[in-house]
Short mmCIF file of C-alpha atoms in Angstrom, two decimals:
data_model
loop_
_atom_site.label_atom_id
_atom_site.label_comp_id
_atom_site.label_asym_id
_atom_site.label_seq_id
_atom_site.Cartn_x
_atom_site.Cartn_y
_atom_site.Cartn_z
CA UNK A 7 22.48 -6.22 -25.31
CA UNK A 8 22.45 -2.68 -23.87
CA UNK A 9 19.12 -1.34 -25.11
CA UNK A 10 17.38 2.01 -24.80
CA UNK A 11 14.95 0.38 -22.35
CA UNK A 12 17.84 -0.77 -20.15
CA UNK A 13 19.39 2.69 -20.25
CA UNK A 14 16.17 4.43 -19.24
CA UNK A 15 15.26 1.98 -16.53
CA UNK A 16 18.69 1.88 -14.94
CA UNK A 17 20.94 -1.13 -14.70
CA UNK A 18 19.70 -2.26 -11.30
CA UNK A 19 16.03 -2.21 -12.27
CA UNK A 20 16.67 -3.98 -15.57
CA UNK A 21 18.75 -6.66 -13.83
CA UNK A 22 15.99 -7.15 -11.25
CA UNK A 23 13.42 -7.68 -13.97
CA UNK A 24 15.63 -10.09 -15.87
CA UNK A 25 16.26 -12.18 -12.75
CA UNK A 26 12.60 -12.47 -11.74
CA UNK A 27 10.90 -15.83 -12.22
CA UNK A 28 7.83 -15.99 -14.42
CA UNK A 29 4.67 -15.03 -12.55
CA UNK A 30 2.16 -17.70 -11.61
CA UNK A 31 -1.46 -16.84 -10.98
CA UNK A 32 -2.57 -16.26 -7.42
CA UNK A 33 -5.65 -18.33 -8.26
CA UNK A 34 -6.76 -20.44 -11.18
CA UNK A 35 -6.78 -18.27 -14.31
CA UNK A 36 -9.94 -19.93 -15.57
CA UNK A 37 -11.74 -19.01 -12.36
CA UNK A 38 -10.52 -15.42 -12.55
CA UNK A 39 -11.55 -15.19 -16.21
CA UNK A 40 -15.06 -16.27 -15.21
CA UNK A 41 -15.47 -13.45 -12.70
CA UNK A 42 -17.64 -10.46 -13.62
CA UNK A 43 -15.78 -7.32 -14.66
CA UNK A 44 -16.45 -3.69 -13.86
CA UNK A 45 -14.84 -0.75 -15.64
CA UNK A 46 -14.39 2.28 -13.40
CA UNK A 47 -13.68 5.82 -14.55
CA UNK A 48 -11.48 7.56 -12.03
CA UNK A 49 -12.23 11.09 -10.80
CA UNK A 50 -9.91 13.79 -9.49
CA UNK A 51 -9.55 14.27 -5.72
CA UNK A 52 -11.01 15.26 -3.34
CA UNK A 53 -13.87 13.37 -4.99
CA UNK A 54 -14.07 9.59 -5.28
CA UNK A 55 -15.76 7.46 -7.93
CA UNK A 56 -19.16 5.90 -7.14
CA UNK A 57 -18.93 2.63 -5.22
CA UNK A 58 -20.91 0.29 -2.99
CA UNK A 59 -20.18 0.50 0.73
CA UNK A 60 -21.40 -3.09 1.15
CA UNK A 61 -20.69 -5.51 -1.67
CA UNK A 62 -23.93 -6.73 -3.25
CA UNK A 63 -22.34 -9.68 -5.02
CA UNK A 64 -19.24 -11.85 -5.01
CA UNK A 65 -15.70 -10.87 -6.02
CA UNK A 66 -15.07 -9.27 -9.39
CA UNK A 67 -12.28 -7.83 -11.50
CA UNK A 68 -12.31 -4.04 -11.25
CA UNK A 69 -10.65 -2.37 -14.22
CA UNK A 70 -8.93 1.03 -13.96
CA UNK A 71 -6.94 3.00 -16.52
CA UNK A 72 -4.50 5.62 -15.30
CA UNK A 73 -2.37 7.88 -17.49
CA UNK A 74 0.85 9.43 -16.23
CA UNK A 75 1.19 13.13 -16.98
CA UNK A 76 4.31 15.22 -16.49
CA UNK A 77 3.39 18.90 -16.36
CA UNK A 78 4.17 22.23 -14.64
CA UNK A 79 1.88 22.83 -11.64
CA UNK A 80 1.32 26.14 -9.86
CA UNK A 81 1.43 25.33 -6.14
CA UNK A 82 0.75 28.61 -4.33
CA UNK A 83 -0.84 32.05 -4.74
CA UNK A 84 2.55 33.58 -5.56
CA UNK A 85 2.76 31.66 -8.83
CA UNK A 86 5.46 29.19 -7.77
CA UNK A 87 5.72 26.46 -10.40
CA UNK A 88 6.58 22.85 -9.60
CA UNK A 89 7.81 20.56 -12.35
CA UNK A 90 5.07 18.11 -11.47
CA UNK A 91 4.63 14.41 -12.17
CA UNK A 92 1.12 13.05 -11.79
CA UNK A 93 -1.10 10.02 -12.00
CA UNK A 94 -4.04 11.00 -14.23
CA UNK A 95 -3.16 14.68 -14.12
CA UNK A 96 -4.01 15.31 -10.46
CA UNK A 97 -1.99 15.68 -7.26
CA UNK A 98 -2.61 13.38 -5.49
CA UNK A 99 -3.54 10.66 -7.94
CA UNK A 100 -7.16 9.46 -7.95
CA UNK A 101 -8.48 7.25 -5.17
CA UNK A 102 -9.56 3.74 -6.18
CA UNK A 103 -12.17 1.77 -4.23
CA UNK A 104 -12.70 -2.00 -4.33
CA UNK A 105 -13.78 -4.69 -1.87
CA UNK A 106 -11.76 -7.38 -0.16
CA UNK A 107 -11.44 -10.36 -2.50
CA UNK A 108 -11.81 -8.28 -5.66
CA UNK A 109 -9.06 -8.15 -8.26
CA UNK A 110 -7.61 -4.77 -9.18
CA UNK A 111 -6.61 -4.61 -12.85
CA UNK A 112 -4.76 -1.42 -13.73
CA UNK A 113 -3.78 -0.31 -17.21
CA UNK A 114 -0.93 2.16 -16.61
CA UNK A 115 -0.08 4.42 -19.54
CA UNK A 116 3.11 6.48 -19.99
CA UNK A 117 2.53 8.67 -23.09
CA UNK A 118 5.33 9.38 -25.51
CA UNK A 119 5.10 13.08 -24.62
CA UNK A 120 6.60 12.31 -21.20
CA UNK A 121 10.36 12.31 -20.63
CA UNK A 122 10.94 9.67 -17.96
CA UNK A 123 10.15 6.07 -17.03
CA UNK A 124 7.52 5.54 -14.35
CA UNK A 125 5.88 2.69 -12.46
CA UNK A 126 3.49 2.09 -9.57
CA UNK A 127 4.01 0.54 -6.13
CA UNK A 128 0.74 -0.43 -4.41
CA UNK A 129 1.19 -0.75 -0.64
CA UNK A 130 -1.98 -2.88 -0.75
CA UNK A 131 -0.46 -5.48 -3.08
CA UNK A 132 1.61 -8.58 -2.34
CA UNK A 133 4.85 -9.30 -4.22
CA UNK A 134 7.18 -7.72 -6.80
CA UNK A 135 7.78 -4.47 -4.88
CA UNK A 136 4.05 -3.85 -4.74
CA UNK A 137 3.89 -4.13 -8.51
CA UNK A 138 6.78 -1.73 -9.04
CA UNK A 139 8.99 -4.45 -10.55
CA UNK A 140 6.30 -5.36 -13.08
CA UNK A 141 5.12 -1.92 -14.16
CA UNK A 142 8.25 0.05 -15.06
CA UNK A 143 7.47 1.65 -18.43
CA UNK A 144 9.24 4.11 -20.71
CA UNK A 145 7.55 7.01 -22.51
CA UNK A 146 5.35 5.57 -25.23
CA UNK A 147 4.59 2.34 -23.34
CA UNK A 148 1.75 0.95 -21.25
CA UNK A 149 1.45 -2.04 -18.94
CA UNK A 150 -1.39 -3.96 -17.30
CA UNK A 151 -1.09 -5.19 -13.69
CA UNK A 152 -3.52 -7.34 -11.74
CA UNK A 153 -3.43 -7.97 -8.00
CA UNK A 154 -5.86 -9.42 -5.51
CA UNK A 155 -7.19 -7.16 -2.76
CA UNK A 156 -6.48 -9.40 0.22
CA UNK A 157 -6.36 -6.84 3.05
CA UNK A 158 -8.90 -4.17 3.93
CA UNK A 159 -8.06 -0.55 4.61
CA UNK A 160 -6.68 2.58 3.02
CA UNK A 161 -3.29 2.22 1.35
CA UNK A 162 -0.87 4.52 -0.45
CA UNK A 163 0.32 3.92 -3.98
CA UNK A 164 3.24 5.83 -5.51
CA UNK A 165 5.82 5.87 -8.25
CA UNK A 166 9.08 4.11 -7.35
CA UNK A 167 11.42 3.91 -10.37
CA UNK A 168 14.89 3.48 -8.81
CA UNK A 169 17.31 5.12 -6.37
CA UNK A 170 16.93 8.90 -5.94
CA UNK A 171 14.22 8.85 -8.63
CA UNK A 172 11.87 7.35 -6.01
CA UNK A 173 11.68 10.30 -3.59
CA UNK A 174 11.93 12.81 -6.44
CA UNK A 175 8.90 11.36 -8.24
CA UNK A 176 6.93 11.09 -4.99
CA UNK A 177 7.57 14.68 -3.88
CA UNK A 178 6.79 15.83 -7.42
CA UNK A 179 3.23 14.59 -6.96
CA UNK A 180 3.21 10.89 -7.85
CA UNK A 181 1.21 9.29 -5.06
CA UNK A 182 -2.38 8.35 -4.38
CA UNK A 183 -4.60 6.01 -2.38
CA UNK A 184 -6.61 2.84 -2.81
CA UNK A 185 -9.36 1.92 -0.34
CA UNK A 186 -10.26 -1.73 0.09
CA UNK A 187 -13.56 -2.02 1.92
CA UNK A 188 -14.70 -5.11 3.85
CA UNK A 189 -17.32 -6.91 1.78
CA UNK A 190 -19.89 -6.32 4.52
CA UNK A 191 -18.88 -2.67 5.03
CA UNK A 192 -17.26 -0.70 7.82
CA UNK A 193 -17.88 -1.66 11.47
CA UNK A 194 -17.39 -0.04 14.86
CA UNK A 195 -15.62 -1.69 17.78
CA UNK A 196 -18.80 -3.69 18.55
CA UNK A 197 -19.12 -4.97 15.01
CA UNK A 198 -22.07 -2.69 14.27
CA UNK A 199 -22.37 -1.17 10.77
CA UNK A 200 -20.91 2.26 10.02
CA UNK A 201 -21.93 4.13 6.87
CA UNK A 202 -21.10 7.46 5.27
CA UNK A 203 -23.02 9.93 3.13
CA UNK A 204 -19.96 11.35 1.42
CA UNK A 205 -16.28 10.52 1.09
CA UNK A 206 -13.51 13.05 0.48
CA UNK A 207 -9.90 12.21 -0.31
CA UNK A 208 -7.19 14.58 0.94
CA UNK A 209 -3.65 13.89 -0.19
CA UNK A 210 -0.93 15.80 1.64
CA UNK A 211 2.23 16.64 -0.27
CA UNK A 212 5.59 18.09 0.72
CA UNK A 213 7.32 19.99 -2.09
CA UNK A 214 10.95 21.09 -2.32
CA UNK A 215 11.24 24.03 -4.69
CA UNK A 216 14.76 25.55 -4.96
CA UNK A 217 15.37 29.26 -4.40
CA UNK A 218 17.74 31.60 -6.18
CA UNK A 219 20.41 33.75 -4.50
CA UNK A 220 17.75 36.40 -3.71
CA UNK A 221 15.50 33.90 -1.98
CA UNK A 222 12.93 33.70 -4.78
CA UNK A 223 11.57 30.36 -5.95
CA UNK A 224 13.23 29.24 -9.17
CA UNK A 225 11.47 28.01 -12.29
CA UNK A 226 12.79 25.57 -14.87
CA UNK A 227 12.18 24.68 -18.48
CA UNK A 228 11.96 20.94 -17.86
CA UNK A 229 12.03 18.20 -15.26
CA UNK A 230 15.60 17.37 -16.15
CA UNK A 231 16.69 20.97 -15.65
CA UNK A 232 15.15 21.03 -12.15
CA UNK A 233 16.52 17.71 -10.92
CA UNK A 234 19.96 18.61 -9.53
CA UNK A 235 18.78 21.70 -7.61
CA UNK A 236 15.68 19.90 -6.32
CA UNK A 237 17.74 16.96 -5.09
CA UNK A 238 19.90 19.30 -3.01
CA UNK A 239 16.82 20.85 -1.39
CA UNK A 240 15.30 17.41 -0.77
CA UNK A 241 18.43 16.25 1.05
CA UNK A 242 17.98 19.01 3.64
CA UNK A 243 14.57 17.51 4.55
CA UNK A 244 12.99 20.96 4.86
CA UNK A 245 10.01 21.37 2.50
CA UNK A 246 9.24 24.70 0.86
CA UNK A 247 5.53 23.82 0.75
CA UNK A 248 3.27 21.39 2.64
CA UNK A 249 -0.10 21.37 0.91
CA UNK A 250 -3.32 19.45 0.46
CA UNK A 251 -4.28 18.23 -3.01
CA UNK A 252 -1.41 19.73 -4.88
CA UNK A 253 -1.42 23.43 -4.02
CA UNK A 254 -1.91 25.96 -1.26
CA UNK A 255 -5.63 26.79 -1.14
CA UNK A 256 -6.61 23.86 -3.36
CA UNK A 257 -9.43 22.92 -0.94
CA UNK A 258 -10.53 26.37 0.24
CA UNK A 259 -12.79 29.08 -1.16
CA UNK A 260 -14.76 27.86 -4.16
CA UNK A 261 -12.98 24.50 -3.89
CA UNK A 262 -13.93 23.88 -0.25
CA UNK A 263 -15.54 20.52 0.47
CA UNK A 264 -19.28 20.91 0.96
CA UNK A 265 -21.68 18.99 3.19
CA UNK A 266 -24.67 19.49 5.51
CA UNK A 267 -25.51 19.22 9.19
CA UNK A 268 -26.40 15.60 9.92
CA UNK A 269 -24.34 14.16 7.09
CA UNK A 270 -21.60 11.65 7.90
CA UNK A 271 -18.37 12.17 6.00
CA UNK A 272 -15.50 9.72 5.55
CA UNK A 273 -12.23 11.65 5.29
CA UNK A 274 -9.36 9.67 3.78
CA UNK A 275 -5.97 11.31 4.31
CA UNK A 276 -2.66 10.15 2.83
CA UNK A 277 0.96 11.25 3.10
CA UNK A 278 3.40 9.24 1.01
CA UNK A 279 6.57 10.77 2.45
CA UNK A 280 6.25 12.47 5.88
CA UNK A 281 4.32 12.01 9.12
CA UNK A 282 1.32 14.27 9.60
CA UNK A 283 -1.35 15.07 12.20
CA UNK A 284 -4.80 15.84 10.73
CA UNK A 285 -7.18 17.91 12.86
CA UNK A 286 -10.71 19.15 12.15
CA UNK A 287 -11.12 22.49 13.92
CA UNK A 288 -14.56 22.55 15.53
CA UNK A 289 -15.15 18.84 14.94
CA UNK A 290 -13.72 15.47 15.88
CA UNK A 291 -12.94 12.03 14.59
CA UNK A 292 -16.02 10.08 15.67
CA UNK A 293 -14.33 6.91 14.44
CA UNK A 294 -10.72 6.93 13.25
CA UNK A 295 -8.57 4.25 11.66
CA UNK A 296 -5.21 5.98 12.14
CA UNK A 297 -3.29 3.18 10.45
CA UNK A 298 -6.06 2.94 7.88
CA UNK A 299 -6.71 -0.77 8.41
CA UNK A 300 -10.37 -1.73 8.74
CA UNK A 301 -9.60 -5.14 10.26
CA UNK A 302 -8.65 -3.22 13.42
CA UNK A 303 -11.32 -1.54 15.59
CA UNK A 304 -11.47 2.23 15.11
CA UNK A 305 -10.43 4.70 17.78
CA UNK A 306 -13.22 7.00 18.96
CA UNK A 307 -13.68 10.72 19.61
CA UNK A 308 -10.19 11.84 18.59
CA UNK A 309 -9.22 15.51 18.46
CA UNK A 310 -6.13 14.93 16.29
CA UNK A 311 -4.93 11.74 14.65
CA UNK A 312 -1.59 10.57 13.35
CA UNK A 313 -0.82 9.40 9.82
CA UNK A 314 2.60 7.81 9.38
CA UNK A 315 4.60 8.79 6.31
CA UNK A 316 3.92 6.27 3.58
CA UNK A 317 0.39 5.49 4.73
CA UNK A 318 -3.22 6.59 4.55
CA UNK A 319 -5.79 6.81 7.33
CA UNK A 320 -9.53 7.32 7.53
CA UNK A 321 -11.81 9.27 9.86
CA UNK A 322 -15.61 9.27 10.10
CA UNK A 323 -17.42 12.35 11.38
CA UNK A 324 -21.06 13.47 11.48
CA UNK A 325 -21.26 17.26 11.24
CA UNK A 326 -23.49 18.79 13.92
CA UNK A 327 -23.13 22.54 13.35
CA UNK A 328 -23.12 24.72 10.23
CA UNK A 329 -20.20 26.93 9.27
CA UNK A 330 -16.67 26.76 7.88
CA UNK A 331 -14.48 24.09 9.44
CA UNK A 332 -10.74 24.30 8.91
CA UNK A 333 -9.10 20.93 8.38
CA UNK A 334 -5.36 21.21 9.01
CA UNK A 335 -2.11 19.45 9.58
CA UNK A 336 -1.79 20.34 13.28
CA UNK A 337 1.81 21.28 12.90
CA UNK A 338 0.35 24.77 12.74
CA UNK A 339 3.47 26.22 11.14
CA UNK A 340 2.96 23.89 8.20
CA UNK A 341 -0.77 24.61 8.17
CA UNK A 342 -0.54 28.41 8.27
CA UNK A 343 2.83 29.19 6.72
CA UNK A 344 3.37 26.32 4.27
CA UNK A 345 -0.19 25.67 3.11
CA UNK A 346 -1.58 22.50 4.77
CA UNK A 347 -5.13 23.80 5.28
CA UNK A 348 -8.47 22.77 3.77
CA UNK A 349 -12.05 23.87 4.47
CA UNK A 350 -15.36 22.10 4.91
CA UNK A 351 -18.39 24.32 4.32
CA UNK A 352 -21.40 22.95 6.19
CA UNK A 353 -25.01 24.07 5.67
CA UNK A 354 -27.76 23.72 8.25
CA UNK A 355 -29.33 25.07 11.43
CA UNK A 356 -27.22 26.25 14.37
CA UNK A 357 -27.68 24.58 17.75
CA UNK A 358 -27.34 26.87 20.77
CA UNK A 359 -27.25 23.76 22.92
CA UNK A 360 -23.89 22.81 21.46
CA UNK A 361 -22.45 26.33 21.41
CA UNK A 362 -23.70 29.84 22.09
CA UNK A 363 -22.12 33.24 22.51
CA UNK A 364 -23.68 34.12 25.84
CA UNK A 365 -22.40 37.68 25.81
CA UNK A 366 -21.00 39.63 22.88
CA UNK A 367 -17.57 41.27 23.13
CA UNK A 368 -17.65 44.64 24.88
CA UNK A 369 -15.74 46.93 27.20
CA UNK A 370 -14.52 45.54 30.49
CA UNK A 371 -16.80 46.92 33.25
CA UNK A 372 -15.07 49.48 35.47
CA UNK A 373 -17.36 49.12 38.47
#
């Protein structure tokens, strides 16, 4: 029977679901049911929900609820409006943190006020298109997915409905990150413990907003109205905006990330669609997992690191000087002209040993 669900999902997706065998548990269901459970309330980036860096007990089932929200989003200081699609109302979606061996149990909600089907593909998960084949839901539906966190690291998740809907939903804001920590915490190349005082999550997004015949950014009444024009811009592979956390300036000024001299910060950076090159101006990556996988030893003392499109990486840095640090995509055209700049504001005492202006600017001597 050709149902409304089949029409909304698309024939290929519906056929894929119909052809899938029934799922069998990764482990004994009785054993999983006996595990302790923890309910976590997600928070909007760049902040991350409270979590243990070293697991204090055995594996557990970690429960998350995430609601999909379609809404207009202002993405620059000129008032340009993106017909946004979001996980939990933020771009990027919230970062989830669990430990290796834990079970992630996500309740994904697509309210009836939305207009399109959505799902979620976890790059950290095994099977069924990362969960995408099991989570496709229409407006007014919800679904619950469970997967075991078998690999440590930082991983992207994103919406992946079908065909051209996949890139459109991603570049409209539907991506985020999950971090799976080793049960005994992060380690350096010698196996020695590494810890952090704060963690910030920076999601980089490329947006493709159409322009009118006068070169001005266009606005639309709905997602459906924007689709055809947006698809044409997307096909040219030239973004109109490249931003951190959903908008130009989203992590500057009053929204700058704040820390202190002597504090160690873990910076998690994701890009679900394009390659990027994070750089902390005036600082370094003390320890960097460019591919985001904690089973591999971190690189050390990097000036700029590389995050492949469709992945998330992590960098650990202890701030040594006070001031404002610009954190940029070191394609400086994208940083300065398109918006990929954030700020860290660091409090503390200045060290002349690390840097000093020996002589102030002045006229060039003529004798």
